[in-house]
mmCIF file of C-alpha atoms in Angstrom:
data_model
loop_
_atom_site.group_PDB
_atom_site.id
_atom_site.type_symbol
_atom_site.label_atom_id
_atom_site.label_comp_id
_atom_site.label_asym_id
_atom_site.label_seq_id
_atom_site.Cartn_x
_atom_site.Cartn_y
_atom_site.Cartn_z
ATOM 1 C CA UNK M 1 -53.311 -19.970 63.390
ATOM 2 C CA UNK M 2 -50.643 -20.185 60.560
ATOM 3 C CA UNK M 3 -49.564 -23.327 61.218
ATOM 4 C CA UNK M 4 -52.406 -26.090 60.566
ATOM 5 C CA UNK M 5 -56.164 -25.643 60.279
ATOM 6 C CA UNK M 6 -56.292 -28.770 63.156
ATOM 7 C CA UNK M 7 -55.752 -25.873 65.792
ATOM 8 C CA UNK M 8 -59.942 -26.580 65.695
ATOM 9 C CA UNK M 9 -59.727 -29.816 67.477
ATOM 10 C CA UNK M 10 -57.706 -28.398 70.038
ATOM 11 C CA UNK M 11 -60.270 -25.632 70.538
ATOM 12 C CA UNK M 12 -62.711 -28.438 70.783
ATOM 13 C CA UNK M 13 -60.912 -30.023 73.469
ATOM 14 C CA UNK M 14 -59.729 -26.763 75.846
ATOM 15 C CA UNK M 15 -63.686 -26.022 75.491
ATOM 16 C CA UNK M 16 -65.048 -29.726 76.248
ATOM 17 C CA UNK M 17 -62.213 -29.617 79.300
ATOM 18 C CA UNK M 18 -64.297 -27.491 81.740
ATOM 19 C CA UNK M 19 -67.188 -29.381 82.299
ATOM 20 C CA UNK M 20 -65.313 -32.372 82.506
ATOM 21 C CA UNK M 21 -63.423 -30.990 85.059
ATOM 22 C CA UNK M 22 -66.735 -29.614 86.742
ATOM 23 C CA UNK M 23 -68.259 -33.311 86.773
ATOM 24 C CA UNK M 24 -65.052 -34.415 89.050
ATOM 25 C CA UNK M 25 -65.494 -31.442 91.245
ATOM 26 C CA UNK M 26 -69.029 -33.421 92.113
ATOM 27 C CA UNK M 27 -68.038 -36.716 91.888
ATOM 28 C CA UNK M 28 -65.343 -38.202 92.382
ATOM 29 C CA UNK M 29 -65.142 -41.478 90.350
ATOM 30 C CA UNK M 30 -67.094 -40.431 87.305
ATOM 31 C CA UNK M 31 -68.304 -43.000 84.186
ATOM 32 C CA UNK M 32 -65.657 -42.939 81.717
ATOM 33 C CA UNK M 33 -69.219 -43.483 79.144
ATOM 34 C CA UNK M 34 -71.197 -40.417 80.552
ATOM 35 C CA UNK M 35 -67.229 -38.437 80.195
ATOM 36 C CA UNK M 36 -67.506 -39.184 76.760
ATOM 37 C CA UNK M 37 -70.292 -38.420 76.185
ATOM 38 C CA UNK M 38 -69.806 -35.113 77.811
ATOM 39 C CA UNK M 39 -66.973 -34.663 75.574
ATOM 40 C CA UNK M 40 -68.027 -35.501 72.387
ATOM 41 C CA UNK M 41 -71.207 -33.054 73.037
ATOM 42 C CA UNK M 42 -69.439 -30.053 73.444
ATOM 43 C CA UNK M 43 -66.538 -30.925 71.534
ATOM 44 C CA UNK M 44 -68.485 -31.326 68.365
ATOM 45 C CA UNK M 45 -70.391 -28.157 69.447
ATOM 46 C CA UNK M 46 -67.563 -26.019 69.504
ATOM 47 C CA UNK M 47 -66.117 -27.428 65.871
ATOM 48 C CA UNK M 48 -69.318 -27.116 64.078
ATOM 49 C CA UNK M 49 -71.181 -24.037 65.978
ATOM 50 C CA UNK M 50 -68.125 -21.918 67.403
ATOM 51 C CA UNK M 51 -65.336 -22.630 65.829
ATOM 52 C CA UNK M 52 -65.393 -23.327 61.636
ATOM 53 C CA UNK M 53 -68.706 -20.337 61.663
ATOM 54 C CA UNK M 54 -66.552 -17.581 63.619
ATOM 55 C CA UNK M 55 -63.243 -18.744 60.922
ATOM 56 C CA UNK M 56 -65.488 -18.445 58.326
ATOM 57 C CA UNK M 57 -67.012 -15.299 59.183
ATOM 58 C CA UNK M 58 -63.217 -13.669 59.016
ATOM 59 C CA UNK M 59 -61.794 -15.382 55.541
ATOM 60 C CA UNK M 60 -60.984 -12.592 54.435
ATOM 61 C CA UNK M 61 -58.558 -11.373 57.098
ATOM 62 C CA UNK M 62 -57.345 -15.344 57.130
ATOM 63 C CA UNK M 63 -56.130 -15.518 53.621
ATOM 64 C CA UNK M 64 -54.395 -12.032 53.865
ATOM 65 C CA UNK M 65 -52.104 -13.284 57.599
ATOM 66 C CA UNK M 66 -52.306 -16.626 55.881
ATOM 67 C CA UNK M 67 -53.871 -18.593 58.254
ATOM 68 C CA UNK M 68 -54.704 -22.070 58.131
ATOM 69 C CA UNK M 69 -58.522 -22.465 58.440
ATOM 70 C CA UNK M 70 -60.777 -25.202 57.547
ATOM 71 C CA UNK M 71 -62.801 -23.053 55.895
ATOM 72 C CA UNK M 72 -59.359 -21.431 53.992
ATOM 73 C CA UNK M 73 -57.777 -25.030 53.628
ATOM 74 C CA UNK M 74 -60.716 -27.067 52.433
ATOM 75 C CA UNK M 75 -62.985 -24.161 50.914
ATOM 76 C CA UNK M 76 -66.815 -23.197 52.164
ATOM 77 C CA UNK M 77 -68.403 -26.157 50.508
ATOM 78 C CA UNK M 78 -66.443 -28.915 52.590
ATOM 79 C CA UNK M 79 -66.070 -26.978 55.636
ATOM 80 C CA UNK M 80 -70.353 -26.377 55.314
ATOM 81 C CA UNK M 81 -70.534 -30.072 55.325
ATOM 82 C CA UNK M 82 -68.339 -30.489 58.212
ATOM 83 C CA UNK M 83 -70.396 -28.073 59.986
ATOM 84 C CA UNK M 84 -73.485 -29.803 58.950
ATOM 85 C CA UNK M 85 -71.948 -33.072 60.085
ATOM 86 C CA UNK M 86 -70.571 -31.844 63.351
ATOM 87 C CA UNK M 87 -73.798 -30.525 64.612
ATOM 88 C CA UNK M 88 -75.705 -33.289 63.654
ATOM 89 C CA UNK M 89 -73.349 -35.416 65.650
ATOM 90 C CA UNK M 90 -74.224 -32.779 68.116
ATOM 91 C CA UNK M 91 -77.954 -33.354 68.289
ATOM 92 C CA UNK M 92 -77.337 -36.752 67.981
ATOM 93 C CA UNK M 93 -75.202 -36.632 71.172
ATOM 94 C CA UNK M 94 -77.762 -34.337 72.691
ATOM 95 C CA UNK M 95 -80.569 -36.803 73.126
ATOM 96 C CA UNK M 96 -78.371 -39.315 74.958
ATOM 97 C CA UNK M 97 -77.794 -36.809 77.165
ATOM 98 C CA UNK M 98 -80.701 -38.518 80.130
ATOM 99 C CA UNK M 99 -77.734 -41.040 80.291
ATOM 100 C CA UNK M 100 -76.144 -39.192 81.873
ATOM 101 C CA UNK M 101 -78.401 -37.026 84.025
ATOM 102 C CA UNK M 102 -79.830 -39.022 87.823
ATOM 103 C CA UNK M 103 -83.457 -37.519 86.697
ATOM 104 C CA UNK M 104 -85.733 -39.173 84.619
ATOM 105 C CA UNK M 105 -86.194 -37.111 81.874
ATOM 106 C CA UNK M 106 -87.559 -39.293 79.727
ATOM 107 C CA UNK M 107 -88.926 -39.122 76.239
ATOM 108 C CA UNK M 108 -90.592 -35.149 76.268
ATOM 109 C CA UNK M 109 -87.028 -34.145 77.552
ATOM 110 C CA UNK M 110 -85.407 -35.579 74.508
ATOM 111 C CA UNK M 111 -88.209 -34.143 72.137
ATOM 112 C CA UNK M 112 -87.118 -30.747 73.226
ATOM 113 C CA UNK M 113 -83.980 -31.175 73.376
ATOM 114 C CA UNK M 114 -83.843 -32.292 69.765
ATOM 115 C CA UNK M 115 -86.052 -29.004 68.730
ATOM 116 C CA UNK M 116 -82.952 -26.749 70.696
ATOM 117 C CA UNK M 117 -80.396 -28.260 68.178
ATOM 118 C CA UNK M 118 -82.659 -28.244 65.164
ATOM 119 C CA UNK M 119 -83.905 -24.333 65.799
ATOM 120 C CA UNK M 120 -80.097 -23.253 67.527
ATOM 121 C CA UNK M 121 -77.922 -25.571 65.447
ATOM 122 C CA UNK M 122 -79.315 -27.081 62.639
ATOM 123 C CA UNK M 123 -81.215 -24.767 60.599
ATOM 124 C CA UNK M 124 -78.834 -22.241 60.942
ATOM 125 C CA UNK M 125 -75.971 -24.215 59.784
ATOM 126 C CA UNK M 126 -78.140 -25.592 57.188
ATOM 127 C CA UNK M 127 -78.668 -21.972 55.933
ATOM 128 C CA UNK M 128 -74.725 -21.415 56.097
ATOM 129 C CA UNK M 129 -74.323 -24.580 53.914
ATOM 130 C CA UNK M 130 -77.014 -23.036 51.131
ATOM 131 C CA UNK M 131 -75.752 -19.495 51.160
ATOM 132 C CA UNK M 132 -72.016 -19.941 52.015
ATOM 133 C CA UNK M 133 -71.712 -16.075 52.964
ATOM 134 C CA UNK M 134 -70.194 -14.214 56.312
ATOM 135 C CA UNK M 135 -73.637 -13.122 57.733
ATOM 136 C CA UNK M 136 -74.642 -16.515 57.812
ATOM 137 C CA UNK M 137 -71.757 -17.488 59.618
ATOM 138 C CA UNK M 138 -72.555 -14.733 61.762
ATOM 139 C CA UNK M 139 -75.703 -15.883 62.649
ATOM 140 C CA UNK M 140 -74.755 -19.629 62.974
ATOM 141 C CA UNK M 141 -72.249 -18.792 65.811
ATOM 142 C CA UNK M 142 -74.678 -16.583 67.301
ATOM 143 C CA UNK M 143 -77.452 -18.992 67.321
ATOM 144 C CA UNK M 144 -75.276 -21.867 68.504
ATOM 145 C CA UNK M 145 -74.038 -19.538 71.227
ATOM 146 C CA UNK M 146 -77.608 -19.593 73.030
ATOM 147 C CA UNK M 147 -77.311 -23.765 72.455
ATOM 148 C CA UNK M 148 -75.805 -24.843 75.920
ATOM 149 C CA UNK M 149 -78.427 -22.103 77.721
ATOM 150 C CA UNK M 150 -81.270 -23.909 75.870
ATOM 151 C CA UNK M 151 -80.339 -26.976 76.962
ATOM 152 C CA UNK M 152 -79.949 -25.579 80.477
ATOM 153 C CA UNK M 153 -83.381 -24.323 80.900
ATOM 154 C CA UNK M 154 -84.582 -27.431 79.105
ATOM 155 C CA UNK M 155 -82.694 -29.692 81.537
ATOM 156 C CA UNK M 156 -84.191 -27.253 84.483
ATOM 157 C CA UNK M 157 -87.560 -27.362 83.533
ATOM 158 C CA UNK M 158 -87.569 -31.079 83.238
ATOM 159 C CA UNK M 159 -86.110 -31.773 86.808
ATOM 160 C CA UNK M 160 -88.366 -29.000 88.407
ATOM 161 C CA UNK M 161 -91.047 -30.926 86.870
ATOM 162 C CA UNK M 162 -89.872 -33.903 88.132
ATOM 163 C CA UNK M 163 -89.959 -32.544 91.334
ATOM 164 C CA UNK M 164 -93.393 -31.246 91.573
ATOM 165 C CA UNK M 165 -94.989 -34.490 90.337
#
């Protein structure tokens, strides 16, 4: 925490770590692409919806232990844009997601999937970009926390329809 604000992409990683180790625990030789992918998804995820929102929300406890946070070492308009641009990445990432997945998804899967990240991720972080302010950080994190369940019962609904075609 006092040493250098980068402790966030090591957060990213220890949190993208479990479900990669979950995919091996099915399969044995996994795609290296569909790993990344994986990876980068949550990784990005954690940076821009966990990570910089619940730093940001406690500045004011940061700057007195003097910790090294992106939004303490780069100030709230940079580290808004790098939560803007990690959860775009994020979404972005999200809709390649039927890559990955041995149902056919398809195009309404993706649709969704894209309205999850814009109403979990991106118009909260938006709103933490305009108003730069703890309650907003607040409610990004909290938002972004119901992101992987959304995608779950997104992912669910798809394959059970799948099913019963």
């Amino acid at each position: 925490l006092k040493v250098t604000y980068l402790r966030t992409f090591v957060s990213g990683i220890v949190k993208a770590s479990g479900p990669i180790a979950a995919v091996f625990v099915v399969d044995a030789n996994p795609s290296p692409y569909h790993l990344l992918l994986l990876f980068g998804w949550i990784f990005f995820w954690e940076i821009g919806g966990q990570n910089i929102p619940a730093d940001w929300n406690d500045t004011a406890e940061d700057r007195r232990v003097h910790a090294k946070t992106i939004p303490i070492r780069f100030g709230v308009e940079k580290a808004g844009l790098i939560v803007i641009a990690t959860l775009a990445v994020t979404v972005i990432i999200s809709s390649f997601l039927p890559l990955v997945s041995p149902a056919n998804l398809g195009l309404p899967y993706i649709l969704a999937s894209l309205a999850a990240g814009f109403i979990f991720l991106l118009q909260p972080g938006y709103q933490l970009y305009k108003q730069k302010d703890g309650p907003h950080a607040a409610k990004l994190f909290d938002r972004a926390s119901f992101y992987p369940m959304a995608q779950f019962v997104i992912v669910s609904f798809f394959i059970a329809a799948n099913m019963l075609a």
